[in-house]
Every structure is written in C-alpha cells, then in structure tokens.
GROMACS .gro file of C-alpha atoms in nm:
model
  185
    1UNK     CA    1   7.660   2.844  -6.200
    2UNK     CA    2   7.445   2.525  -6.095
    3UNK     CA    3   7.755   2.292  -6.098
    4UNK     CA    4   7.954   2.529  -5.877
    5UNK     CA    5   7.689   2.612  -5.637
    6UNK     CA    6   7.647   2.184  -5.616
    7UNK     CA    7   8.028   2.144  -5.555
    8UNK     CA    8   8.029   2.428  -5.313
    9UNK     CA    9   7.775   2.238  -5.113
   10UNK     CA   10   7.969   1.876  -5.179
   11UNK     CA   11   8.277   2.085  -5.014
   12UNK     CA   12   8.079   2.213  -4.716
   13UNK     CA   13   7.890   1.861  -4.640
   14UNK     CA   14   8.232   1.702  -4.722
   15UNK     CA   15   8.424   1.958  -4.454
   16UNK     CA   16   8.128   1.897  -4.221
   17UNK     CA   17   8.179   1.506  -4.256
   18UNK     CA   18   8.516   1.609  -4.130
   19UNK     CA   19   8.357   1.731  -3.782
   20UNK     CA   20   8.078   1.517  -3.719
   21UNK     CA   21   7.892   1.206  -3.822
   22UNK     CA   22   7.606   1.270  -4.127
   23UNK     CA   23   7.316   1.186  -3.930
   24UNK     CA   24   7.428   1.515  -3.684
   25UNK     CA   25   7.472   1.740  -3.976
   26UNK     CA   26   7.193   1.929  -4.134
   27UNK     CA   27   7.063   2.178  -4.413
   28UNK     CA   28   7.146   2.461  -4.211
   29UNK     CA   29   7.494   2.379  -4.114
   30UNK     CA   30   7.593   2.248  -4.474
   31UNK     CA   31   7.417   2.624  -4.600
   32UNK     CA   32   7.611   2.857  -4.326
   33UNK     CA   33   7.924   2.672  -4.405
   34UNK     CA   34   7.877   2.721  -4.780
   35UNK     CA   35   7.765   3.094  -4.742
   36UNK     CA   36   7.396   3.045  -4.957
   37UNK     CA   37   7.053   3.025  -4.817
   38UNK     CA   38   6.854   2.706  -4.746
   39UNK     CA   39   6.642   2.782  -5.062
   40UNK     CA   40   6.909   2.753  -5.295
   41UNK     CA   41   6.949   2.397  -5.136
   42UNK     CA   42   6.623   2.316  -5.194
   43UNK     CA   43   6.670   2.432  -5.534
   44UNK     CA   44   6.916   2.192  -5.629
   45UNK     CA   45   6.873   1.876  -5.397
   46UNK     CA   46   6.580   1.763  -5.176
   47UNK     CA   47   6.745   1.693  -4.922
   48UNK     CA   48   7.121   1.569  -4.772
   49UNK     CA   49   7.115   1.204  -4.878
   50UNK     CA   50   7.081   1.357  -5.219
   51UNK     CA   51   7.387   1.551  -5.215
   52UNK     CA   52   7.550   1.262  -5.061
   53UNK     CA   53   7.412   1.015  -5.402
   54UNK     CA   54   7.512   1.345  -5.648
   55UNK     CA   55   7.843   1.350  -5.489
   56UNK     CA   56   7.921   1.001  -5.493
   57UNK     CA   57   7.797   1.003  -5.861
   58UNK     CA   58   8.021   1.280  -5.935
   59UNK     CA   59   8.347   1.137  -5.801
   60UNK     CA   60   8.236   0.834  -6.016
   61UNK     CA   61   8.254   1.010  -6.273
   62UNK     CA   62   8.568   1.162  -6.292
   63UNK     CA   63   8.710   0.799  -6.151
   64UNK     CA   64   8.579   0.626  -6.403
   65UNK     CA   65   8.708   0.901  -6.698
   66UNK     CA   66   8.625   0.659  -6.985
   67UNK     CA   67   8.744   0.355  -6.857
   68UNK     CA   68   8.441   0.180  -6.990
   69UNK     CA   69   8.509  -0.084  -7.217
   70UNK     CA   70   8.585  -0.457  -7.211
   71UNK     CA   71   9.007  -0.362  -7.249
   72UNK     CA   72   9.007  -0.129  -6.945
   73UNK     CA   73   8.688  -0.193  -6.696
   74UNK     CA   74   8.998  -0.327  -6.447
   75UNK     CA   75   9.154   0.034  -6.439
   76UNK     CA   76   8.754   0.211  -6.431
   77UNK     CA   77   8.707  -0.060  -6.146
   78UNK     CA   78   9.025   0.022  -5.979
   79UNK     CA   79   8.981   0.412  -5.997
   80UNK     CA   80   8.657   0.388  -5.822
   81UNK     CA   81   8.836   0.229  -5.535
   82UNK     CA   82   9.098   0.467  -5.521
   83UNK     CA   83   8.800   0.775  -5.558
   84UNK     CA   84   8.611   0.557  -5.213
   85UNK     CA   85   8.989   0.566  -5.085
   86UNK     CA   86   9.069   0.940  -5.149
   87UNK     CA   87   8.761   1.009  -4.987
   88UNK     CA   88   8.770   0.790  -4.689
   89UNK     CA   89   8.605   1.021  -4.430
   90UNK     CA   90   8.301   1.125  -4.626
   91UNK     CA   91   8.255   0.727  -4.705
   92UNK     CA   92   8.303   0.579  -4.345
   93UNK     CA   93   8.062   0.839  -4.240
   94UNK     CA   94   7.807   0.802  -4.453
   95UNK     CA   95   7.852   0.400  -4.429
   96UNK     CA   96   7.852   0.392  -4.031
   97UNK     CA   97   7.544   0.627  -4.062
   98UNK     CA   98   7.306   0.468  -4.286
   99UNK     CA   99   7.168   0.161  -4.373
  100UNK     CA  100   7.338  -0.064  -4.610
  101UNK     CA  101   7.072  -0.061  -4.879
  102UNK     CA  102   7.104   0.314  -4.909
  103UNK     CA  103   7.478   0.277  -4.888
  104UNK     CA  104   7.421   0.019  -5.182
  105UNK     CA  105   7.177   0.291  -5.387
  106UNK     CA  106   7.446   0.505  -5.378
  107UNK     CA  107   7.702   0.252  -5.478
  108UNK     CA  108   7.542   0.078  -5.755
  109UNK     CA  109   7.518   0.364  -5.966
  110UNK     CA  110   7.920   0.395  -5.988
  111UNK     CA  111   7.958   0.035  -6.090
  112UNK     CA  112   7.612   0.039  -6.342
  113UNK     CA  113   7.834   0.367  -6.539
  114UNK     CA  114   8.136   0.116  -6.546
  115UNK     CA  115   7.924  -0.242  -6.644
  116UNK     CA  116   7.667  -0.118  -6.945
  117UNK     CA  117   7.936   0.006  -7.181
  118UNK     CA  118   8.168  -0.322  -7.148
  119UNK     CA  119   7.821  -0.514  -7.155
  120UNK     CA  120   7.725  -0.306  -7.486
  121UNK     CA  121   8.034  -0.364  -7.662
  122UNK     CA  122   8.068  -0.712  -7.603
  123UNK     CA  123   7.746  -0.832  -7.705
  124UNK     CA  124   7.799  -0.609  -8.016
  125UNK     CA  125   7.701  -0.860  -8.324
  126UNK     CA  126   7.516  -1.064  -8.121
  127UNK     CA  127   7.140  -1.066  -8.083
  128UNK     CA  128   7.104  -1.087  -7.694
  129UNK     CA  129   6.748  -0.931  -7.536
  130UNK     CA  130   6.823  -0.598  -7.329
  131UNK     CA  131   6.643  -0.819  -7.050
  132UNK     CA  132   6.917  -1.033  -7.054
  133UNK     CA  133   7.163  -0.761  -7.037
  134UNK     CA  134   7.028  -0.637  -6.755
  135UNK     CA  135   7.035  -0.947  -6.564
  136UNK     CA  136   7.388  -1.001  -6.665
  137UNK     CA  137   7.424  -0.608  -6.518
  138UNK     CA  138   7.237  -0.659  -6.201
  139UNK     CA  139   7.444  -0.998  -6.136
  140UNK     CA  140   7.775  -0.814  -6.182
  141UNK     CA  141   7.673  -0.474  -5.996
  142UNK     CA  142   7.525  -0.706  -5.677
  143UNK     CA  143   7.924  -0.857  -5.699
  144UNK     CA  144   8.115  -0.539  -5.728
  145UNK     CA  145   7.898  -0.354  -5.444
  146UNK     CA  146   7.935  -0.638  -5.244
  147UNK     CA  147   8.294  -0.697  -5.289
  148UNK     CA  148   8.336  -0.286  -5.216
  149UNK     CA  149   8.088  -0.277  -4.913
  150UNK     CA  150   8.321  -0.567  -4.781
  151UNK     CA  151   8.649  -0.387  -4.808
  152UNK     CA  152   8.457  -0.058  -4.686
  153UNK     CA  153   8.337  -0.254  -4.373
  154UNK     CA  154   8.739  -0.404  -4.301
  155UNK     CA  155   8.816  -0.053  -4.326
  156UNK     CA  156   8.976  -0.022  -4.672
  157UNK     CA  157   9.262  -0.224  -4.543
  158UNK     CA  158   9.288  -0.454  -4.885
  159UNK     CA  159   9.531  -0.295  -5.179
  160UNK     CA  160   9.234  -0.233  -5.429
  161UNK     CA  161   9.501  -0.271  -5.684
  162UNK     CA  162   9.540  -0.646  -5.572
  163UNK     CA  163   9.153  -0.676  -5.460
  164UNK     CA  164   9.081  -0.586  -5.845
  165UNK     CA  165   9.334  -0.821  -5.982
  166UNK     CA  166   9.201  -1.135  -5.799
  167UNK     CA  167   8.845  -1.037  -5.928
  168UNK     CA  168   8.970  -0.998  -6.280
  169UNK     CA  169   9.091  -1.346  -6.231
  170UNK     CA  170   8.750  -1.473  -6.142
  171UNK     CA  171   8.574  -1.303  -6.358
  172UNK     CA  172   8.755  -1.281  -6.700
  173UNK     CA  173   8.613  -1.416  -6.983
  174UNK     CA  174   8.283  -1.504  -6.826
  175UNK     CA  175   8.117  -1.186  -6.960
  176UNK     CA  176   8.156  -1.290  -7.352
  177UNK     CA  177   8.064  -1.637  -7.266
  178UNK     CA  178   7.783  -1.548  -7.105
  179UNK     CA  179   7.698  -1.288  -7.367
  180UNK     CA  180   7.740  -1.583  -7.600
  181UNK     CA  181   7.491  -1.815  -7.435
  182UNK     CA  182   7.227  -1.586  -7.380
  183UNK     CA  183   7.267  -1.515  -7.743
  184UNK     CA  184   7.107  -1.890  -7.824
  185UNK     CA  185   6.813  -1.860  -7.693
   0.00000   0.00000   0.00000
C-alpha cells in the first residue's frame, strides 16, 4: 500500500507540474489532487523536494532495469536520458525552479546506481582501495551530471542516443585502465 500511495502522489505532483511551476505548488494541492490527507504525506515524505528526489530515483530505476555492468552501462546511460526525456515537463520544471546543486542531488543518484556496479565488476581481481573507487565514482558521476544538466539546459535538443555514443568514445577503456593503475599503489 506504501508504494501506491507514493506513486499516487508522484502522479498528482507530476499532473500539477503540468499546470504550474514547482515552487507554486504545495502539500495541499499535491494532497486534494491525490484524494489523501496531508498526514499521510507527512507520513511518507517530508516534504515536496522529497517526492521530487523519490520520483526521480524511481524512474531511475526502472530506466536503468539492470543495465549495470561494464557490457551495457551505454544502454543504462542512454535509458536514463530517454526516462529525463519521457518526462520532460516534470524535469524543466523542477530544473527552472531550483538551484542547480539540488537539481544535481537529485541527479547524481541515477548515475551513482548506473557507475558502482560497472566500477565493481571491473576492478574484480584486482586489489584497488574502496577510496579509490569512490574517487573514480565521484569523477565519472560529476561528468555524466554535467553532461545531462547541459543537454537539460539546451532544452533536450541533442539525440541522447548520439550524445551517449560520443561519450562512450571518450570514455571507453579508461575505466579498466584506471582501475588498473590505482591497483599499483
């Protein structure tokens, strides 16, 4: 009952989004749309920019459906930017209403589900410090955010499919060989 009570207020604050800009929409309207009391709100998120970080972690989610490893982070990576795509509204409201570094806290989440499992299975066999790993995560996560806050800002105009597959090109390979330095010292 807690998921669909949480996805019946995503609905409502995404319908709402629909109407009006975030920072105009509160707890009551999101509640009278959905048809359940503020309390039950309360119960499940403290307060709107939570609901907005749940949902964005949600749609994540079923983006990224297990498109975490080294062979297929470009399709998890891609999916995401179709999921910001599909939901276009909710996302240019919420960017054009709060300030990048919460628009990054909600952001960096998606692309931390998508980075640990390719970093864990390529440093499999190798002894590299979970410091290390991190930093390697952070570096990656500040470079997908950024790239995806950039094509958010130019108004999604960039085919993700091609914005994707000139990062690959970048990026490929420089994972393992990083993974494989770190791993001498």
């Amino acid at each position: 009952m807690s998921q669909v009570t949480k996805r019946a207020l995503e609905t409502s604050l995404k319908n709402l989004l629909l109407q009006k800009p975030l920072d105009k929409i509160t707890i009551n309207d999101i509640t009278a749309d959905c048809g359940i009391n503020r309390m039950t709100f309360y119960y499940h998120f403290k307060d709107i920019y939570d609901l907005v970080e749940w949902s964005c972690l949600e749609d994540a989610e079923k983006a990224l459906n297990n498109k975490k490893t080294y062979d297929t982070w470009e399709q998890g990576l891609l999916q995401i930017f179709y999921a910001v795509q599909a939901n276009k509204p909710f996302i240019m409201n919420v960017y054009h209403c709060v300030s990048r570094e919460r628009v990054e806290k909600y952001l960096m989440p998606l692309t931390d589900k998508l980075l640990v499992d390719v970093i864990e299975e390529q440093s499999k066999g190798l002894f590299v410090k979970q410091t290390d790993k991190d930093f390697i995560a952070q570096i990656y996560s500040y470079v997908l955010v950024g790239l995806m806050l950039d094509w958010v800002a130019d108004d999604m105009k960039e085919d993700p499919e091609k914005l994707v597959e000139r990062l690959a090109i970048v990026i490929q390979g420089n994972l393992s060989a990083a993974l494989h330095r770190l791993c001498d010292h």
